[in-house]
Amino acid sequence: EATTYPLAIVVGKRAPPHDHQVQTSLGGGSPRGETIAQRYLEQAVRWSLAGDASQGVADRLAEYPKVEGCLTCHLGVKTGANRVFLQVASDVARGRFLRRAVRGRDVSAWLVTGGIPMLWPCDEDGRPLERLPDTLKRHFDRHARVLRARADFRRGAIWQLFRTGPASAPHRVIWADLARRLEAVPLTGRGHRDVVPLNSCYLIVLPSADQAVALAAWFNSTPIRSLARRTADVARGGYARFNAALVGSLPLPAGVLDDPTLRDLGRQALAGVAVQEALDQYVAQSLMLGESDRRALERLD
């Protein structure tokens, strides 16, 4: 059920003349002002739409340290065989062998809703268990051929899952790969230990709950959301892709993770208090954004 986008590239096996003009609008007979010399495109460091007021703001924010400078974005857990691990019959396993699998569609700002039952034949750190209850082992043995044919499988227990380490960490911030805007949730504490983000989510592991809450607050602010949306790959129906490379490139000034104001605003948001305006104002000040800068970015959100 994937949506794909057909593309066509028209090429000629010859060098263009020095004065070659590239047409910048559809239709024949492009009027003056709707072409650009190809030599200028070849010299450009980056291309941007003319009149994009957010370009100057983005250029200034690019001078800050980036998320990828101190944190690593991970893809969520991959089963390689969803029908074997997800929403199986209730008599196959229970208790410690079950987790709540979270998909991108289940993630919104500050909140994870829904989720589906998932078999978890692993220890607390995500490593496959050596021995399983007979009922659970028989379930996996029935699907042995499918499990061994998975692209990520090499050797070992056929019931192993992939990318489980980060997804099992006690303090995580997760967000959906495909969404209308960047929306993050901190998963911390005992109440979230059974939540496993699948590979339609990305996540960052933090050393403490306070840092996870502060980072989620930073990501959920309008200036950061708007900046993310500006460069995200566009998908169908108003959606965009917020992958590891994109989020890793977002600004993260020194001190954000240990900022008490971000932590407190995040705690209030988790408790249901409306803090968006205060959060946006604080992050804008932290990035030294003026009112015109904020307006330029907010038009993108």
PDB file of C-alpha atoms in Angstrom:
ATOM      1  CA  GLU A   1       0.000   0.000   0.000  1.00  0.00           C
ATOM      2  CA  ALA A   2       2.955   2.327  -0.569  1.00  0.00           C
ATOM      3  CA  THR A   3       2.608   5.538  -2.553  1.00  0.00           C
ATOM      4  CA  THR A   4       5.326   6.014  -5.153  1.00  0.00           C
ATOM      5  CA  TYR A   5       6.083   9.069  -7.270  1.00  0.00           C
ATOM      6  CA  PRO A   6       7.081   8.531 -10.924  1.00  0.00           C
ATOM      7  CA  LEU A   7       9.781  10.856 -12.205  1.00  0.00           C
ATOM      8  CA  ALA A   8      11.198  11.527 -15.653  1.00  0.00           C
ATOM      9  CA  ILE A   9      14.587  13.039 -16.462  1.00  0.00           C
ATOM     10  CA  VAL A  10      15.231  14.279 -19.995  1.00  0.00           C
ATOM     11  CA  VAL A  11      18.911  14.347 -20.925  1.00  0.00           C
ATOM     12  CA  GLY A  12      20.990  15.177 -23.955  1.00  0.00           C
ATOM     13  CA  LYS A  13      24.407  13.707 -24.673  1.00  0.00           C
ATOM     14  CA  ARG A  14      26.168  16.986 -25.253  1.00  0.00           C
ATOM     15  CA  ALA A  15      27.491  19.917 -23.274  1.00  0.00           C
ATOM     16  CA  PRO A  16      25.124  22.907 -23.186  1.00  0.00           C
ATOM     17  CA  PRO A  17      26.272  26.152 -24.807  1.00  0.00           C
ATOM     18  CA  HIS A  18      27.697  28.775 -22.449  1.00  0.00           C
ATOM     19  CA  ASP A  19      24.574  30.926 -22.684  1.00  0.00           C
ATOM     20  CA  HIS A  20      22.082  28.050 -22.222  1.00  0.00           C
ATOM     21  CA  GLN A  21      18.851  29.128 -20.499  1.00  0.00           C
ATOM     22  CA  VAL A  22      16.863  26.805 -18.240  1.00  0.00           C
ATOM     23  CA  GLN A  23      13.106  27.278 -18.368  1.00  0.00           C
ATOM     24  CA  THR A  24      11.593  27.739 -14.899  1.00  0.00           C
ATOM     25  CA  SER A  25       7.894  27.405 -15.749  1.00  0.00           C
ATOM     26  CA  LEU A  26       5.711  24.901 -17.564  1.00  0.00           C
ATOM     27  CA  GLY A  27       4.445  25.523 -21.100  1.00  0.00           C
ATOM     28  CA  GLY A  28       6.101  26.625 -24.298  1.00  0.00           C
ATOM     29  CA  GLY A  29       7.309  30.084 -25.172  1.00  0.00           C
ATOM     30  CA  SER A  30       8.327  31.049 -21.641  1.00  0.00           C
ATOM     31  CA  PRO A  31       8.203  34.833 -21.299  1.00  0.00           C
ATOM     32  CA  ARG A  32      11.214  36.855 -20.286  1.00  0.00           C
ATOM     33  CA  GLY A  33      12.001  36.548 -16.584  1.00  0.00           C
ATOM     34  CA  GLU A  34      11.029  32.842 -16.396  1.00  0.00           C
ATOM     35  CA  THR A  35      14.376  31.404 -17.415  1.00  0.00           C
ATOM     36  CA  ILE A  36      17.759  31.312 -15.713  1.00  0.00           C
ATOM     37  CA  ALA A  37      21.245  30.797 -17.110  1.00  0.00           C
ATOM     38  CA  GLN A  38      22.437  27.260 -16.451  1.00  0.00           C
ATOM     39  CA  ARG A  39      25.873  28.487 -15.446  1.00  0.00           C
ATOM     40  CA  TYR A  40      24.321  30.159 -12.373  1.00  0.00           C
ATOM     41  CA  LEU A  41      22.709  26.903 -11.268  1.00  0.00           C
ATOM     42  CA  GLU A  42      26.039  25.100 -11.579  1.00  0.00           C
ATOM     43  CA  GLN A  43      27.732  27.682  -9.352  1.00  0.00           C
ATOM     44  CA  ALA A  44      25.080  27.748  -6.606  1.00  0.00           C
ATOM     45  CA  VAL A  45      25.853  26.152  -3.242  1.00  0.00           C
ATOM     46  CA  ARG A  46      22.112  25.551  -2.675  1.00  0.00           C
ATOM     47  CA  TRP A  47      18.961  26.320  -4.605  1.00  0.00           C
ATOM     48  CA  SER A  48      15.979  28.072  -3.037  1.00  0.00           C
ATOM     49  CA  LEU A  49      12.745  29.602  -4.270  1.00  0.00           C
ATOM     50  CA  ALA A  50      12.938  33.306  -5.021  1.00  0.00           C
ATOM     51  CA  GLY A  51      11.157  35.383  -2.436  1.00  0.00           C
ATOM     52  CA  ASP A  52      11.429  32.725   0.281  1.00  0.00           C
ATOM     53  CA  ALA A  53      11.579  34.884   3.402  1.00  0.00           C
ATOM     54  CA  SER A  54      12.603  31.926   5.526  1.00  0.00           C
ATOM     55  CA  GLN A  55      15.868  31.400   3.653  1.00  0.00           C
ATOM     56  CA  GLY A  56      17.789  34.056   5.556  1.00  0.00           C
ATOM     57  CA  VAL A  57      16.457  32.757   8.874  1.00  0.00           C
ATOM     58  CA  ALA A  58      17.446  29.201   7.986  1.00  0.00           C
ATOM     59  CA  ASP A  59      20.929  30.354   6.983  1.00  0.00           C
ATOM     60  CA  ARG A  60      21.453  32.022  10.365  1.00  0.00           C
ATOM     61  CA  LEU A  61      20.139  29.024  12.295  1.00  0.00           C
ATOM     62  CA  ALA A  62      22.480  26.744  10.350  1.00  0.00           C
ATOM     63  CA  GLU A  63      25.363  28.324  12.295  1.00  0.00           C
ATOM     64  CA  TYR A  64      24.210  26.725  15.565  1.00  0.00           C
ATOM     65  CA  PRO A  65      25.412  23.291  16.686  1.00  0.00           C
ATOM     66  CA  LYS A  66      23.220  20.525  15.298  1.00  0.00           C
ATOM     67  CA  VAL A  67      21.354  17.627  16.892  1.00  0.00           C
ATOM     68  CA  GLU A  68      23.662  15.147  15.167  1.00  0.00           C
ATOM     69  CA  GLY A  69      26.647  16.755  16.877  1.00  0.00           C
ATOM     70  CA  CYS A  70      25.796  15.190  20.234  1.00  0.00           C
ATOM     71  CA  LEU A  71      22.842  12.828  19.705  1.00  0.00           C
ATOM     72  CA  THR A  72      22.063   9.895  17.409  1.00  0.00           C
ATOM     73  CA  CYS A  73      18.748   9.350  15.660  1.00  0.00           C
ATOM     74  CA  HIS A  74      17.691   5.701  15.414  1.00  0.00           C
ATOM     75  CA  LEU A  75      14.988   3.939  13.453  1.00  0.00           C
ATOM     76  CA  GLY A  76      12.486   1.981  15.533  1.00  0.00           C
ATOM     77  CA  VAL A  77      12.265  -1.795  15.877  1.00  0.00           C
ATOM     78  CA  LYS A  78      12.003  -3.853  12.703  1.00  0.00           C
ATOM     79  CA  THR A  79      10.312  -7.253  12.810  1.00  0.00           C
ATOM     80  CA  GLY A  80      10.820  -8.261   9.182  1.00  0.00           C
ATOM     81  CA  ALA A  81       7.653 -10.361   9.536  1.00  0.00           C
ATOM     82  CA  ASN A  82       4.841  -8.315  11.045  1.00  0.00           C
ATOM     83  CA  ARG A  83       2.235 -11.043  10.794  1.00  0.00           C
ATOM     84  CA  VAL A  84       4.374 -13.301  12.996  1.00  0.00           C
ATOM     85  CA  PHE A  85       4.968 -10.739  15.758  1.00  0.00           C
ATOM     86  CA  LEU A  86       2.011  -8.335  15.713  1.00  0.00           C
ATOM     87  CA  GLN A  87      -1.596  -8.925  16.809  1.00  0.00           C
ATOM     88  CA  VAL A  88      -1.246 -12.684  17.190  1.00  0.00           C
ATOM     89  CA  ALA A  89      -3.731 -14.917  19.000  1.00  0.00           C
ATOM     90  CA  SER A  90      -4.022 -14.193  22.703  1.00  0.00           C
ATOM     91  CA  ASP A  91      -3.161 -17.785  23.685  1.00  0.00           C
ATOM     92  CA  VAL A  92       0.341 -17.558  22.161  1.00  0.00           C
ATOM     93  CA  ALA A  93       1.895 -15.362  24.859  1.00  0.00           C
ATOM     94  CA  ARG A  94       1.143 -12.993  27.687  1.00  0.00           C
ATOM     95  CA  GLY A  95       2.808 -11.003  30.442  1.00  0.00           C
ATOM     96  CA  ARG A  96       6.537 -10.381  29.989  1.00  0.00           C
ATOM     97  CA  PHE A  97       6.431 -11.710  26.413  1.00  0.00           C
ATOM     98  CA  LEU A  98       4.131  -8.933  25.199  1.00  0.00           C
ATOM     99  CA  ARG A  99       4.780  -5.259  24.513  1.00  0.00           C
ATOM    100  CA  ARG A 100       2.759  -2.373  23.094  1.00  0.00           C
ATOM    101  CA  ALA A 101       4.007  -1.642  19.574  1.00  0.00           C
ATOM    102  CA  VAL A 102       3.675   1.998  18.549  1.00  0.00           C
ATOM    103  CA  ARG A 103       3.442   3.072  14.911  1.00  0.00           C
ATOM    104  CA  GLY A 104       3.965   6.539  13.473  1.00  0.00           C
ATOM    105  CA  ARG A 105       0.197   7.029  13.303  1.00  0.00           C
ATOM    106  CA  ASP A 106       0.013   6.546  17.089  1.00  0.00           C
ATOM    107  CA  VAL A 107       2.375   9.445  17.865  1.00  0.00           C
ATOM    108  CA  SER A 108       1.317  13.061  18.394  1.00  0.00           C
ATOM    109  CA  ALA A 109       2.844  15.905  20.384  1.00  0.00           C
ATOM    110  CA  TRP A 110       3.349  14.794  23.999  1.00  0.00           C
ATOM    111  CA  LEU A 111       1.109  11.760  23.600  1.00  0.00           C
ATOM    112  CA  VAL A 112       1.148   8.158  22.392  1.00  0.00           C
ATOM    113  CA  THR A 113      -2.300   6.756  21.728  1.00  0.00           C
ATOM    114  CA  GLY A 114      -3.314   3.291  20.637  1.00  0.00           C
ATOM    115  CA  GLY A 115      -0.653   0.789  19.733  1.00  0.00           C
ATOM    116  CA  ILE A 116      -0.991  -2.920  19.000  1.00  0.00           C
ATOM    117  CA  PRO A 117       0.083  -6.075  20.883  1.00  0.00           C
ATOM    118  CA  MET A 118       3.534  -7.307  19.909  1.00  0.00           C
ATOM    119  CA  LEU A 119       5.405 -10.480  20.822  1.00  0.00           C
ATOM    120  CA  TRP A 120       8.601  -9.648  22.704  1.00  0.00           C
ATOM    121  CA  PRO A 121      10.801 -12.772  22.958  1.00  0.00           C
ATOM    122  CA  CYS A 122      13.643 -10.630  24.312  1.00  0.00           C
ATOM    123  CA  ASP A 123      15.181  -9.581  27.599  1.00  0.00           C
ATOM    124  CA  GLU A 124      14.905  -6.040  28.990  1.00  0.00           C
ATOM    125  CA  ASP A 125      17.774  -4.873  26.746  1.00  0.00           C
ATOM    126  CA  GLY A 126      16.233  -6.273  23.569  1.00  0.00           C
ATOM    127  CA  ARG A 127      18.463  -9.336  23.234  1.00  0.00           C
ATOM    128  CA  PRO A 128      16.692 -12.551  22.112  1.00  0.00           C
ATOM    129  CA  LEU A 129      15.992 -14.992  24.915  1.00  0.00           C
ATOM    130  CA  GLU A 130      17.672 -18.384  24.739  1.00  0.00           C
ATOM    131  CA  ARG A 131      14.593 -20.288  25.908  1.00  0.00           C
ATOM    132  CA  LEU A 132      10.890 -19.620  25.394  1.00  0.00           C
ATOM    133  CA  PRO A 133       7.692 -21.152  26.767  1.00  0.00           C
ATOM    134  CA  ASP A 134       6.600 -24.128  24.679  1.00  0.00           C
ATOM    135  CA  THR A 135       3.531 -22.382  23.265  1.00  0.00           C
ATOM    136  CA  LEU A 136       5.544 -19.385  22.109  1.00  0.00           C
ATOM    137  CA  LYS A 137       8.359 -21.490  20.680  1.00  0.00           C
ATOM    138  CA  ARG A 138       5.888 -23.597  18.693  1.00  0.00           C
ATOM    139  CA  HIS A 139       4.435 -20.389  17.258  1.00  0.00           C
ATOM    140  CA  PHE A 140       7.830 -19.278  15.948  1.00  0.00           C
ATOM    141  CA  ASP A 141       8.733 -22.785  14.761  1.00  0.00           C
ATOM    142  CA  ARG A 142       5.618 -22.763  12.554  1.00  0.00           C
ATOM    143  CA  HIS A 143       6.990 -19.650  10.835  1.00  0.00           C
ATOM    144  CA  ALA A 144      10.657 -20.694  10.783  1.00  0.00           C
ATOM    145  CA  ARG A 145      11.017 -20.412   7.000  1.00  0.00           C
ATOM    146  CA  VAL A 146       9.620 -16.868   6.941  1.00  0.00           C
ATOM    147  CA  LEU A 147      11.745 -15.810   9.917  1.00  0.00           C
ATOM    148  CA  ARG A 148      14.987 -17.124   8.420  1.00  0.00           C
ATOM    149  CA  ALA A 149      14.217 -15.427   5.082  1.00  0.00           C
ATOM    150  CA  ARG A 150      14.144 -11.939   6.640  1.00  0.00           C
ATOM    151  CA  ALA A 151      16.660  -9.519   5.122  1.00  0.00           C
ATOM    152  CA  ASP A 152      18.210  -8.673   8.512  1.00  0.00           C
ATOM    153  CA  PHE A 153      18.494 -12.262   9.757  1.00  0.00           C
ATOM    154  CA  ARG A 154      21.995 -13.750   9.817  1.00  0.00           C
ATOM    155  CA  ARG A 155      22.184 -16.436  12.500  1.00  0.00           C
ATOM    156  CA  GLY A 156      20.994 -17.201  16.019  1.00  0.00           C
ATOM    157  CA  ALA A 157      17.477 -17.432  17.425  1.00  0.00           C
ATOM    158  CA  ILE A 158      14.869 -17.273  14.673  1.00  0.00           C
ATOM    159  CA  TRP A 159      12.621 -15.160  16.933  1.00  0.00           C
ATOM    160  CA  GLN A 160      15.097 -12.289  17.201  1.00  0.00           C
ATOM    161  CA  LEU A 161      13.981  -8.730  16.451  1.00  0.00           C
ATOM    162  CA  PHE A 162      16.133  -6.003  14.934  1.00  0.00           C
ATOM    163  CA  ARG A 163      17.196  -2.544  16.186  1.00  0.00           C
ATOM    164  CA  THR A 164      15.925  -3.364  19.657  1.00  0.00           C
ATOM    165  CA  GLY A 165      18.724  -1.759  21.701  1.00  0.00           C
ATOM    166  CA  PRO A 166      17.793   1.933  21.395  1.00  0.00           C
ATOM    167  CA  ALA A 167      14.066   1.129  21.450  1.00  0.00           C
ATOM    168  CA  SER A 168      14.519  -0.601  24.822  1.00  0.00           C
ATOM    169  CA  ALA A 169      16.323   2.291  26.517  1.00  0.00           C
ATOM    170  CA  PRO A 170      14.628   3.763  29.609  1.00  0.00           C
ATOM    171  CA  HIS A 171      14.625   7.383  28.343  1.00  0.00           C
ATOM    172  CA  ARG A 172      13.680   8.020  24.710  1.00  0.00           C
ATOM    173  CA  VAL A 173      12.170  10.739  22.543  1.00  0.00           C
ATOM    174  CA  ILE A 174      10.179   9.386  19.591  1.00  0.00           C
ATOM    175  CA  TRP A 175       8.491  10.939  16.563  1.00  0.00           C
ATOM    176  CA  ALA A 176       6.766   9.682  13.421  1.00  0.00           C
ATOM    177  CA  ASP A 177       8.699   9.299  10.194  1.00  0.00           C
ATOM    178  CA  LEU A 178       5.658  10.370   8.152  1.00  0.00           C
ATOM    179  CA  ALA A 179       3.573  13.222   9.599  1.00  0.00           C
ATOM    180  CA  ARG A 180       2.118  16.635   8.856  1.00  0.00           C
ATOM    181  CA  ARG A 181       4.642  18.219  11.228  1.00  0.00           C
ATOM    182  CA  LEU A 182       7.345  17.176  13.653  1.00  0.00           C
ATOM    183  CA  GLU A 183       5.661  15.997  16.876  1.00  0.00           C
ATOM    184  CA  ALA A 184       7.690  14.383  19.633  1.00  0.00           C
ATOM    185  CA  VAL A 185       6.898  12.366  22.758  1.00  0.00           C
ATOM    186  CA  PRO A 186       9.276  11.628  25.638  1.00  0.00           C
ATOM    187  CA  LEU A 187       9.059   8.006  26.803  1.00  0.00           C
ATOM    188  CA  THR A 188      10.420   7.867  30.334  1.00  0.00           C
ATOM    189  CA  GLY A 189       9.706   6.016  33.534  1.00  0.00           C
ATOM    190  CA  ARG A 190       7.997   2.749  34.337  1.00  0.00           C
ATOM    191  CA  GLY A 191       4.775   3.601  32.505  1.00  0.00           C
ATOM    192  CA  HIS A 192       6.555   3.593  29.144  1.00  0.00           C
ATOM    193  CA  ARG A 193       8.799   0.564  29.596  1.00  0.00           C
ATOM    194  CA  ASP A 194       6.416  -1.659  27.615  1.00  0.00           C
ATOM    195  CA  VAL A 195       6.160   0.776  24.678  1.00  0.00           C
ATOM    196  CA  VAL A 196       8.163  -0.285  21.622  1.00  0.00           C
ATOM    197  CA  PRO A 197       8.374   2.149  18.671  1.00  0.00           C
ATOM    198  CA  LEU A 198       8.287   0.329  15.348  1.00  0.00           C
ATOM    199  CA  ASN A 199      10.265   1.377  12.303  1.00  0.00           C
ATOM    200  CA  SER A 200       7.649   3.911  11.188  1.00  0.00           C
ATOM    201  CA  CYS A 201       9.059   5.951  14.088  1.00  0.00           C
ATOM    202  CA  TYR A 202      12.453   7.428  14.861  1.00  0.00           C
ATOM    203  CA  LEU A 203      13.921   7.890  18.305  1.00  0.00           C
ATOM    204  CA  ILE A 204      16.768   9.436  20.281  1.00  0.00           C
ATOM    205  CA  VAL A 205      18.080   7.912  23.505  1.00  0.00           C
ATOM    206  CA  LEU A 206      18.799  10.304  26.377  1.00  0.00           C
ATOM    207  CA  PRO A 207      20.635   9.662  29.660  1.00  0.00           C
ATOM    208  CA  SER A 208      17.852  11.053  31.862  1.00  0.00           C
ATOM    209  CA  ALA A 209      14.118  11.728  31.936  1.00  0.00           C
ATOM    210  CA  ASP A 210      14.700  15.474  32.357  1.00  0.00           C
ATOM    211  CA  GLN A 211      16.799  15.640  29.202  1.00  0.00           C
ATOM    212  CA  ALA A 212      14.219  13.627  27.258  1.00  0.00           C
ATOM    213  CA  VAL A 213      11.451  16.036  28.308  1.00  0.00           C
ATOM    214  CA  ALA A 214      13.582  19.086  27.431  1.00  0.00           C
ATOM    215  CA  LEU A 215      14.425  17.699  23.971  1.00  0.00           C
ATOM    216  CA  ALA A 216      10.777  16.868  23.268  1.00  0.00           C
ATOM    217  CA  ALA A 217       9.849  20.445  24.237  1.00  0.00           C
ATOM    218  CA  TRP A 218      12.503  21.792  21.862  1.00  0.00           C
ATOM    219  CA  PHE A 219      11.222  19.637  18.985  1.00  0.00           C
ATOM    220  CA  ASN A 220       7.576  20.547  19.697  1.00  0.00           C
ATOM    221  CA  SER A 221       8.193  24.292  19.492  1.00  0.00           C
ATOM    222  CA  THR A 222       6.872  26.081  16.406  1.00  0.00           C
ATOM    223  CA  PRO A 223      10.266  27.519  15.312  1.00  0.00           C
ATOM    224  CA  ILE A 224      11.875  24.047  15.250  1.00  0.00           C
ATOM    225  CA  ARG A 225       8.806  22.391  13.708  1.00  0.00           C
ATOM    226  CA  SER A 226       8.683  25.021  10.986  1.00  0.00           C
ATOM    227  CA  LEU A 227      12.384  24.697  10.252  1.00  0.00           C
ATOM    228  CA  ALA A 228      11.990  20.913  10.003  1.00  0.00           C
ATOM    229  CA  ARG A 229       9.013  21.237   7.664  1.00  0.00           C
ATOM    230  CA  ARG A 230      10.959  23.648   5.469  1.00  0.00           C
ATOM    231  CA  THR A 231      13.477  21.026   4.356  1.00  0.00           C
ATOM    232  CA  ALA A 232      11.493  17.804   4.860  1.00  0.00           C
ATOM    233  CA  ASP A 233      10.783  15.597   1.854  1.00  0.00           C
ATOM    234  CA  VAL A 234       7.190  16.260   0.810  1.00  0.00           C
ATOM    235  CA  ALA A 235       4.812  13.299   0.743  1.00  0.00           C
ATOM    236  CA  ARG A 236       1.210  12.858  -0.314  1.00  0.00           C
ATOM    237  CA  GLY A 237      -1.774  14.586   1.319  1.00  0.00           C
ATOM    238  CA  GLY A 238       0.100  17.319   3.170  1.00  0.00           C
ATOM    239  CA  TYR A 239       2.486  14.908   4.891  1.00  0.00           C
ATOM    240  CA  ALA A 240       6.275  15.086   5.046  1.00  0.00           C
ATOM    241  CA  ARG A 241       9.109  12.772   6.084  1.00  0.00           C
ATOM    242  CA  PHE A 242      11.028  13.592   9.246  1.00  0.00           C
ATOM    243  CA  ASN A 243      13.880  11.118   8.936  1.00  0.00           C
ATOM    244  CA  ALA A 244      17.121  10.828  10.878  1.00  0.00           C
ATOM    245  CA  ALA A 245      19.136  13.028   8.527  1.00  0.00           C
ATOM    246  CA  LEU A 246      16.575  15.827   8.687  1.00  0.00           C
ATOM    247  CA  VAL A 247      16.153  15.827  12.475  1.00  0.00           C
ATOM    248  CA  GLY A 248      19.897  15.420  12.917  1.00  0.00           C
ATOM    249  CA  SER A 249      20.430  18.652  10.978  1.00  0.00           C
ATOM    250  CA  LEU A 250      18.175  20.754  13.246  1.00  0.00           C
ATOM    251  CA  PRO A 251      19.825  23.345  15.505  1.00  0.00           C
ATOM    252  CA  LEU A 252      20.528  22.339  19.099  1.00  0.00           C
ATOM    253  CA  PRO A 253      22.409  25.078  20.972  1.00  0.00           C
ATOM    254  CA  ALA A 254      24.556  24.116  23.939  1.00  0.00           C
ATOM    255  CA  GLY A 255      22.527  23.860  27.119  1.00  0.00           C
ATOM    256  CA  VAL A 256      19.185  22.895  25.580  1.00  0.00           C
ATOM    257  CA  LEU A 257      19.143  19.409  27.090  1.00  0.00           C
ATOM    258  CA  ASP A 258      19.773  20.742  30.597  1.00  0.00           C
ATOM    259  CA  ASP A 259      17.575  23.832  30.291  1.00  0.00           C
ATOM    260  CA  PRO A 260      15.267  23.995  33.360  1.00  0.00           C
ATOM    261  CA  THR A 261      12.703  26.179  31.558  1.00  0.00           C
ATOM    262  CA  LEU A 262      12.313  23.696  28.702  1.00  0.00           C
ATOM    263  CA  ARG A 263      12.080  20.865  31.215  1.00  0.00           C
ATOM    264  CA  ASP A 264       9.383  22.639  33.228  1.00  0.00           C
ATOM    265  CA  LEU A 265       7.378  23.605  30.136  1.00  0.00           C
ATOM    266  CA  GLY A 266       7.609  20.008  28.942  1.00  0.00           C
ATOM    267  CA  ARG A 267       6.412  18.654  32.278  1.00  0.00           C
ATOM    268  CA  GLN A 268       3.438  21.007  32.163  1.00  0.00           C
ATOM    269  CA  ALA A 269       2.611  19.954  28.600  1.00  0.00           C
ATOM    270  CA  LEU A 270       2.670  16.298  29.644  1.00  0.00           C
ATOM    271  CA  ALA A 271       0.217  17.177  32.412  1.00  0.00           C
ATOM    272  CA  GLY A 272      -2.185  18.727  29.892  1.00  0.00           C
ATOM    273  CA  VAL A 273      -1.358  22.398  30.521  1.00  0.00           C
ATOM    274  CA  ALA A 274      -1.455  24.674  27.435  1.00  0.00           C
ATOM    275  CA  VAL A 275       2.131  25.903  27.094  1.00  0.00           C
ATOM    276  CA  GLN A 276       2.571  26.252  23.316  1.00  0.00           C
ATOM    277  CA  GLU A 277       2.698  30.062  23.263  1.00  0.00           C
ATOM    278  CA  ALA A 278       5.180  30.238  26.139  1.00  0.00           C
ATOM    279  CA  LEU A 279       7.263  27.449  24.580  1.00  0.00           C
ATOM    280  CA  ASP A 280       7.371  29.147  21.183  1.00  0.00           C
ATOM    281  CA  GLN A 281       8.365  32.461  22.736  1.00  0.00           C
ATOM    282  CA  TYR A 282      11.134  30.890  24.809  1.00  0.00           C
ATOM    283  CA  VAL A 283      12.635  28.923  21.915  1.00  0.00           C
ATOM    284  CA  ALA A 284      12.459  31.984  19.632  1.00  0.00           C
ATOM    285  CA  GLN A 285      14.377  33.984  22.236  1.00  0.00           C
ATOM    286  CA  SER A 286      16.918  31.180  22.633  1.00  0.00           C
ATOM    287  CA  LEU A 287      17.548  31.292  18.875  1.00  0.00           C
ATOM    288  CA  MET A 288      17.503  35.125  18.820  1.00  0.00           C
ATOM    289  CA  LEU A 289      14.597  35.216  16.367  1.00  0.00           C
ATOM    290  CA  GLY A 290      12.812  38.519  15.871  1.00  0.00           C
ATOM    291  CA  GLU A 291       9.115  38.882  15.167  1.00  0.00           C
ATOM    292  CA  SER A 292       9.633  38.966  11.393  1.00  0.00           C
ATOM    293  CA  ASP A 293      11.796  35.845  11.620  1.00  0.00           C
ATOM    294  CA  ARG A 294       9.074  34.020  13.529  1.00  0.00           C
ATOM    295  CA  ARG A 295       6.421  35.020  11.007  1.00  0.00           C
ATOM    296  CA  ALA A 296       8.595  33.815   8.111  1.00  0.00           C
ATOM    297  CA  LEU A 297       9.010  30.416   9.763  1.00  0.00           C
ATOM    298  CA  GLU A 298       5.444  30.066  11.033  1.00  0.00           C
ATOM    299  CA  ARG A 299       4.087  30.373   7.494  1.00  0.00           C
ATOM    300  CA  LEU A 300       5.768  27.038   6.804  1.00  0.00           C
ATOM    301  CA  ASP A 301       4.181  25.135   9.716  1.00  0.00           C
TER     302      ASP A 301
END
